[in-house]
Amino acid sequence: MKLDSLTLFHLRLPLVTPFETSFGRIDHKECILLALRAEGLTGYGECAVEHDPGYNYETIGTAWHILKDFIAPLLVGQGLFNVPEFQTIVAGIRGHHLAKAGVEMALWDLLGQHDGKSLKDMLGGVREKVEVGVSIGIQDSPDALVRVAGQYLDQGYGRLKIKIKPGRDVEDTTQVRIAFSDTRLQVDANSAYTLETARRLEPLDDLDLLLIEQPLYEDDIWDHRLLQATFKTPICLDESIISPRHARYALEMEACKIINIKAGRVGGLSLAVAIHDLCTNNGIPVWCGGMLETGFGRASNLALASLPGFILPGDISASDRYFAQDITQERFILNPDSTIDVPTRPGLGVTLDPKTLTAFTVTKLELQL
Ligand code: OSB
Ligand code: MG
């Protein structure tokens, strides 16, 4: 396939409810949508970046720069194109995984449409629907958190994840555990603790949690190993696992017992599959993380989570948990058994809603390839 153009859309979508993590509070989701055109087809990809460098170092601004000034020029004049070839072409660009992964997603969408294959089938997915949970931001008080958690359970979510930070950890988690004694529950600190301050999390070890996600530094593996040795509860790494190599380090060091896989963070779906394979071969459970994606990124996450090693529920909630209006025509709905259906149509299997795209676009840039 000869690539024709790459269009970048800086999007800003209102969230139905603000989302607060240890690194900040947002009431809009920003990201970059990519439209990759070739032979009359358009593949869409989502760069799951945020406005601020709070989750990792990438931002809308850095991803825009890397896409425009480095990735797009490497794609100019590209002929017959596939995913391994794409990764080889961009291998000289260090880091910037969220930017690269957005283009890889668009390429998968294009190839799937071209070959009439769904992303699930291309990646080796085995499930028609995947088990999901809901990620709940920090609320005004533990009482408010219990109320919100109850609302999500009423909607049918079978697994809760609550965000924690110093001062909003043990009390919040304990209140939720008391209110919902047999609910599957996990916490996510987004790197808010040091090895020393993480001692305050010891009481969490008696709350029958599925896992404690990324308590320490976003670039750390070793101190998580030291912390894991003091906890019965599995530590799960998110931010720290930026490549299959880092996943191998974590497993060899016994820094965690579970890994959260986000295709964006690791540089693309192909690398996410490689981490899945490594973990599956080593008996380490994985689950699919989320970044408040639009319908495009959500479709991609569902396809990824249909692989056999994704045995824990993903952070892939229904569309109405995030957006009153999304940029895809399809909306994802929660089934009564806390699952969401994996798209079956070719590529990502979702279609653009041009009206909402226009309404939520801040800036647009079309690059000829
Ligand atoms: O750490 O998993 C995280 C959202 C933005 C940045 C980081 C994270 C999250 C979430 C949201 O937890 C999960 C979702 O998309 O529902
Ligand atoms: Mg996380």
JSON list of C-alpha atoms in Angstrom, two decimals, residues 38-166:
[
{"chain": "A", "resi": 38, "resn": "ALA", "atom": "CA", "xyz": [-3.85, 5.06, 1.50]},
{"chain": "A", "resi": 39, "resn": "GLU", "atom": "CA", "xyz": [-5.50, 3.78, -1.67]},
{"chain": "A", "resi": 40, "resn": "GLY", "atom": "CA", "xyz": [-8.88, 5.34, -0.87]},
{"chain": "A", "resi": 41, "resn": "LEU", "atom": "CA", "xyz": [-8.96, 3.89, 2.66]},
{"chain": "A", "resi": 42, "resn": "THR", "atom": "CA", "xyz": [-8.60, 5.78, 5.97]},
{"chain": "A", "resi": 43, "resn": "GLY", "atom": "CA", "xyz": [-7.15, 4.15, 9.06]},
{"chain": "A", "resi": 44, "resn": "TYR", "atom": "CA", "xyz": [-7.63, 5.84, 12.43]},
{"chain": "A", "resi": 45, "resn": "GLY", "atom": "CA", "xyz": [-5.23, 5.79, 15.35]},
{"chain": "A", "resi": 46, "resn": "GLU", "atom": "CA", "xyz": [-5.38, 7.39, 18.77]},
{"chain": "A", "resi": 47, "resn": "CYS", "atom": "CA", "xyz": [-2.34, 8.80, 20.56]},
{"chain": "A", "resi": 48, "resn": "ALA", "atom": "CA", "xyz": [-3.39, 8.33, 24.17]},
{"chain": "A", "resi": 49, "resn": "VAL", "atom": "CA", "xyz": [-1.45, 11.39, 25.32]},
{"chain": "A", "resi": 50, "resn": "GLU", "atom": "CA", "xyz": [-2.72, 13.84, 27.89]},
{"chain": "A", "resi": 51, "resn": "HIS", "atom": "CA", "xyz": [-2.37, 17.60, 28.04]},
{"chain": "A", "resi": 52, "resn": "ASP", "atom": "CA", "xyz": [0.12, 17.55, 30.94]},
{"chain": "A", "resi": 53, "resn": "PRO", "atom": "CA", "xyz": [3.18, 15.32, 31.57]},
{"chain": "A", "resi": 54, "resn": "GLY", "atom": "CA", "xyz": [1.65, 13.82, 34.74]},
{"chain": "A", "resi": 55, "resn": "TYR", "atom": "CA", "xyz": [1.23, 10.17, 33.74]},
{"chain": "A", "resi": 56, "resn": "ASN", "atom": "CA", "xyz": [4.48, 10.07, 31.78]},
{"chain": "A", "resi": 57, "resn": "TYR", "atom": "CA", "xyz": [6.66, 12.62, 30.02]},
{"chain": "A", "resi": 58, "resn": "GLU", "atom": "CA", "xyz": [4.64, 12.81, 26.81]},
{"chain": "A", "resi": 59, "resn": "THR", "atom": "CA", "xyz": [2.08, 15.55, 26.18]},
{"chain": "A", "resi": 60, "resn": "ILE", "atom": "CA", "xyz": [-0.11, 16.71, 23.33]},
{"chain": "A", "resi": 61, "resn": "GLY", "atom": "CA", "xyz": [2.72, 19.12, 22.47]},
{"chain": "A", "resi": 62, "resn": "THR", "atom": "CA", "xyz": [5.54, 16.57, 22.40]},
{"chain": "A", "resi": 63, "resn": "ALA", "atom": "CA", "xyz": [3.50, 14.01, 20.47]},
{"chain": "A", "resi": 64, "resn": "TRP", "atom": "CA", "xyz": [2.47, 16.64, 17.90]},
{"chain": "A", "resi": 65, "resn": "HIS", "atom": "CA", "xyz": [6.13, 17.61, 17.43]},
{"chain": "A", "resi": 66, "resn": "ILE", "atom": "CA", "xyz": [7.34, 14.00, 17.09]},
{"chain": "A", "resi": 67, "resn": "LEU", "atom": "CA", "xyz": [4.53, 13.09, 14.68]},
{"chain": "A", "resi": 68, "resn": "LYS", "atom": "CA", "xyz": [4.94, 16.16, 12.48]},
{"chain": "A", "resi": 69, "resn": "ASP", "atom": "CA", "xyz": [8.71, 16.60, 12.50]},
{"chain": "A", "resi": 70, "resn": "PHE", "atom": "CA", "xyz": [10.02, 13.03, 12.83]},
{"chain": "A", "resi": 71, "resn": "ILE", "atom": "CA", "xyz": [7.51, 10.23, 12.19]},
{"chain": "A", "resi": 72, "resn": "ALA", "atom": "CA", "xyz": [5.64, 11.70, 9.21]},
{"chain": "A", "resi": 73, "resn": "PRO", "atom": "CA", "xyz": [8.86, 12.51, 7.27]},
{"chain": "A", "resi": 74, "resn": "LEU", "atom": "CA", "xyz": [9.94, 8.87, 7.69]},
{"chain": "A", "resi": 75, "resn": "LEU", "atom": "CA", "xyz": [6.66, 7.72, 6.14]},
{"chain": "A", "resi": 76, "resn": "VAL", "atom": "CA", "xyz": [7.01, 9.84, 2.98]},
{"chain": "A", "resi": 77, "resn": "GLY", "atom": "CA", "xyz": [7.06, 7.70, -0.14]},
{"chain": "A", "resi": 78, "resn": "GLN", "atom": "CA", "xyz": [6.55, 4.45, 1.76]},
{"chain": "A", "resi": 79, "resn": "GLY", "atom": "CA", "xyz": [5.37, 1.63, -0.49]},
{"chain": "A", "resi": 80, "resn": "LEU", "atom": "CA", "xyz": [4.15, -1.78, 0.62]},
{"chain": "A", "resi": 81, "resn": "PHE", "atom": "CA", "xyz": [3.82, -1.30, 4.32]},
{"chain": "A", "resi": 82, "resn": "ASN", "atom": "CA", "xyz": [3.36, -3.52, 7.36]},
{"chain": "A", "resi": 83, "resn": "VAL", "atom": "CA", "xyz": [3.66, -3.20, 11.14]},
{"chain": "A", "resi": 84, "resn": "PRO", "atom": "CA", "xyz": [7.15, -4.70, 11.65]},
{"chain": "A", "resi": 85, "resn": "GLU", "atom": "CA", "xyz": [8.41, -2.45, 8.85]},
{"chain": "A", "resi": 86, "resn": "PHE", "atom": "CA", "xyz": [6.84, 0.57, 10.57]},
{"chain": "A", "resi": 87, "resn": "GLN", "atom": "CA", "xyz": [8.59, -0.27, 13.85]},
{"chain": "A", "resi": 88, "resn": "THR", "atom": "CA", "xyz": [11.91, -0.65, 12.01]},
{"chain": "A", "resi": 89, "resn": "ILE", "atom": "CA", "xyz": [11.47, 2.72, 10.31]},
{"chain": "A", "resi": 90, "resn": "VAL", "atom": "CA", "xyz": [10.76, 4.54, 13.61]},
{"chain": "A", "resi": 91, "resn": "ALA", "atom": "CA", "xyz": [13.31, 2.59, 15.71]},
{"chain": "A", "resi": 92, "resn": "GLY", "atom": "CA", "xyz": [15.76, 5.51, 15.58]},
{"chain": "A", "resi": 93, "resn": "ILE", "atom": "CA", "xyz": [13.29, 7.73, 17.46]},
{"chain": "A", "resi": 94, "resn": "ARG", "atom": "CA", "xyz": [13.97, 7.20, 21.16]},
{"chain": "A", "resi": 95, "resn": "GLY", "atom": "CA", "xyz": [10.99, 7.01, 23.46]},
{"chain": "A", "resi": 96, "resn": "HIS", "atom": "CA", "xyz": [7.77, 8.86, 22.50]},
{"chain": "A", "resi": 97, "resn": "HIS", "atom": "CA", "xyz": [5.83, 5.61, 22.62]},
{"chain": "A", "resi": 98, "resn": "LEU", "atom": "CA", "xyz": [2.37, 7.18, 22.78]},
{"chain": "A", "resi": 99, "resn": "ALA", "atom": "CA", "xyz": [3.11, 9.06, 19.54]},
{"chain": "A", "resi": 100, "resn": "LYS", "atom": "CA", "xyz": [4.45, 5.98, 17.75]},
{"chain": "A", "resi": 101, "resn": "ALA", "atom": "CA", "xyz": [1.64, 3.74, 19.00]},
{"chain": "A", "resi": 102, "resn": "GLY", "atom": "CA", "xyz": [-1.02, 6.05, 17.54]},
{"chain": "A", "resi": 103, "resn": "VAL", "atom": "CA", "xyz": [0.46, 5.63, 14.07]},
{"chain": "A", "resi": 104, "resn": "GLU", "atom": "CA", "xyz": [0.79, 1.87, 14.53]},
{"chain": "A", "resi": 105, "resn": "MET", "atom": "CA", "xyz": [-2.91, 1.71, 15.47]},
{"chain": "A", "resi": 106, "resn": "ALA", "atom": "CA", "xyz": [-3.87, 3.63, 12.31]},
{"chain": "A", "resi": 107, "resn": "LEU", "atom": "CA", "xyz": [-1.76, 1.23, 10.27]},
{"chain": "A", "resi": 108, "resn": "TRP", "atom": "CA", "xyz": [-3.52, -1.81, 11.79]},
{"chain": "A", "resi": 109, "resn": "ASP", "atom": "CA", "xyz": [-6.87, -0.19, 11.00]},
{"chain": "A", "resi": 110, "resn": "LEU", "atom": "CA", "xyz": [-5.79, 0.41, 7.41]},
{"chain": "A", "resi": 111, "resn": "LEU", "atom": "CA", "xyz": [-4.36, -3.10, 6.94]},
{"chain": "A", "resi": 112, "resn": "GLY", "atom": "CA", "xyz": [-7.47, -4.67, 8.48]},
{"chain": "A", "resi": 113, "resn": "GLN", "atom": "CA", "xyz": [-9.78, -2.75, 6.18]},
{"chain": "A", "resi": 114, "resn": "HIS", "atom": "CA", "xyz": [-7.58, -3.63, 3.19]},
{"chain": "A", "resi": 115, "resn": "ASP", "atom": "CA", "xyz": [-7.54, -7.36, 4.03]},
{"chain": "A", "resi": 116, "resn": "GLY", "atom": "CA", "xyz": [-11.08, -7.60, 5.45]},
{"chain": "A", "resi": 117, "resn": "LYS", "atom": "CA", "xyz": [-9.82, -8.75, 8.87]},
{"chain": "A", "resi": 118, "resn": "SER", "atom": "CA", "xyz": [-10.76, -7.51, 12.34]},
{"chain": "A", "resi": 119, "resn": "LEU", "atom": "CA", "xyz": [-8.03, -6.26, 14.67]},
{"chain": "A", "resi": 120, "resn": "LYS", "atom": "CA", "xyz": [-8.99, -9.05, 17.10]},
{"chain": "A", "resi": 121, "resn": "ASP", "atom": "CA", "xyz": [-8.27, -11.71, 14.47]},
{"chain": "A", "resi": 122, "resn": "MET", "atom": "CA", "xyz": [-5.08, -10.01, 13.30]},
{"chain": "A", "resi": 123, "resn": "LEU", "atom": "CA", "xyz": [-3.71, -9.87, 16.87]},
{"chain": "A", "resi": 124, "resn": "GLY", "atom": "CA", "xyz": [-4.73, -13.43, 17.74]},
{"chain": "A", "resi": 125, "resn": "GLY", "atom": "CA", "xyz": [-7.68, -12.63, 20.00]},
{"chain": "A", "resi": 126, "resn": "VAL", "atom": "CA", "xyz": [-9.79, -15.53, 21.20]},
{"chain": "A", "resi": 127, "resn": "ARG", "atom": "CA", "xyz": [-12.76, -13.89, 22.98]},
{"chain": "A", "resi": 128, "resn": "GLU", "atom": "CA", "xyz": [-15.90, -12.30, 21.56]},
{"chain": "A", "resi": 129, "resn": "LYS", "atom": "CA", "xyz": [-16.44, -10.22, 24.70]},
{"chain": "A", "resi": 130, "resn": "VAL", "atom": "CA", "xyz": [-14.01, -9.17, 27.40]},
{"chain": "A", "resi": 131, "resn": "GLU", "atom": "CA", "xyz": [-14.43, -8.71, 31.12]},
{"chain": "A", "resi": 132, "resn": "VAL", "atom": "CA", "xyz": [-14.15, -5.08, 32.20]},
{"chain": "A", "resi": 133, "resn": "GLY", "atom": "CA", "xyz": [-14.07, -2.94, 35.31]},
{"chain": "A", "resi": 134, "resn": "VAL", "atom": "CA", "xyz": [-14.26, 0.74, 36.12]},
{"chain": "A", "resi": 135, "resn": "SER", "atom": "CA", "xyz": [-11.46, 3.08, 37.23]},
{"chain": "A", "resi": 136, "resn": "ILE", "atom": "CA", "xyz": [-12.77, 5.60, 39.77]},
{"chain": "A", "resi": 137, "resn": "GLY", "atom": "CA", "xyz": [-10.97, 8.87, 40.35]},
{"chain": "A", "resi": 138, "resn": "ILE", "atom": "CA", "xyz": [-10.28, 10.40, 43.76]},
{"chain": "A", "resi": 139, "resn": "GLN", "atom": "CA", "xyz": [-13.54, 11.80, 45.17]},
{"chain": "A", "resi": 140, "resn": "ASP", "atom": "CA", "xyz": [-14.15, 14.62, 47.65]},
{"chain": "A", "resi": 141, "resn": "SER", "atom": "CA", "xyz": [-14.36, 12.23, 50.62]},
{"chain": "A", "resi": 142, "resn": "PRO", "atom": "CA", "xyz": [-14.37, 8.50, 51.40]},
{"chain": "A", "resi": 143, "resn": "ASP", "atom": "CA", "xyz": [-18.19, 8.72, 51.75]},
{"chain": "A", "resi": 144, "resn": "ALA", "atom": "CA", "xyz": [-18.49, 10.22, 48.28]},
{"chain": "A", "resi": 145, "resn": "LEU", "atom": "CA", "xyz": [-16.24, 7.47, 46.95]},
{"chain": "A", "resi": 146, "resn": "VAL", "atom": "CA", "xyz": [-18.44, 4.75, 48.45]},
{"chain": "A", "resi": 147, "resn": "ARG", "atom": "CA", "xyz": [-21.50, 6.41, 46.89]},
{"chain": "A", "resi": 148, "resn": "VAL", "atom": "CA", "xyz": [-19.89, 6.60, 43.42]},
{"chain": "A", "resi": 149, "resn": "ALA", "atom": "CA", "xyz": [-18.57, 3.03, 43.70]},
{"chain": "A", "resi": 150, "resn": "GLY", "atom": "CA", "xyz": [-22.10, 1.86, 44.55]},
{"chain": "A", "resi": 151, "resn": "GLN", "atom": "CA", "xyz": [-23.47, 3.58, 41.46]},
{"chain": "A", "resi": 152, "resn": "TYR", "atom": "CA", "xyz": [-20.99, 1.78, 39.21]},
{"chain": "A", "resi": 153, "resn": "LEU", "atom": "CA", "xyz": [-21.78, -1.56, 40.86]},
{"chain": "A", "resi": 154, "resn": "ASP", "atom": "CA", "xyz": [-25.48, -0.87, 40.25]},
{"chain": "A", "resi": 155, "resn": "GLN", "atom": "CA", "xyz": [-24.67, -0.29, 36.58]},
{"chain": "A", "resi": 156, "resn": "GLY", "atom": "CA", "xyz": [-23.17, -3.78, 36.47]},
{"chain": "A", "resi": 157, "resn": "TYR", "atom": "CA", "xyz": [-19.42, -3.31, 36.78]},
{"chain": "A", "resi": 158, "resn": "GLY", "atom": "CA", "xyz": [-17.96, -6.40, 38.42]},
{"chain": "A", "resi": 159, "resn": "ARG", "atom": "CA", "xyz": [-14.58, -4.93, 39.34]},
{"chain": "A", "resi": 160, "resn": "LEU", "atom": "CA", "xyz": [-13.61, -1.60, 40.87]},
{"chain": "A", "resi": 161, "resn": "LYS", "atom": "CA", "xyz": [-10.31, 0.22, 40.74]},
{"chain": "A", "resi": 162, "resn": "ILE", "atom": "CA", "xyz": [-9.87, 3.26, 42.94]},
{"chain": "A", "resi": 163, "resn": "LYS", "atom": "CA", "xyz": [-7.22, 5.90, 42.56]},
{"chain": "A", "resi": 164, "resn": "ILE", "atom": "CA", "xyz": [-5.19, 6.65, 45.67]},
{"chain": "A", "resi": 165, "resn": "LYS", "atom": "CA", "xyz": [-2.61, 9.21, 46.77]},
{"chain": "A", "resi": 166, "resn": "PRO", "atom": "CA", "xyz": [-0.90, 10.01, 50.10]}
]
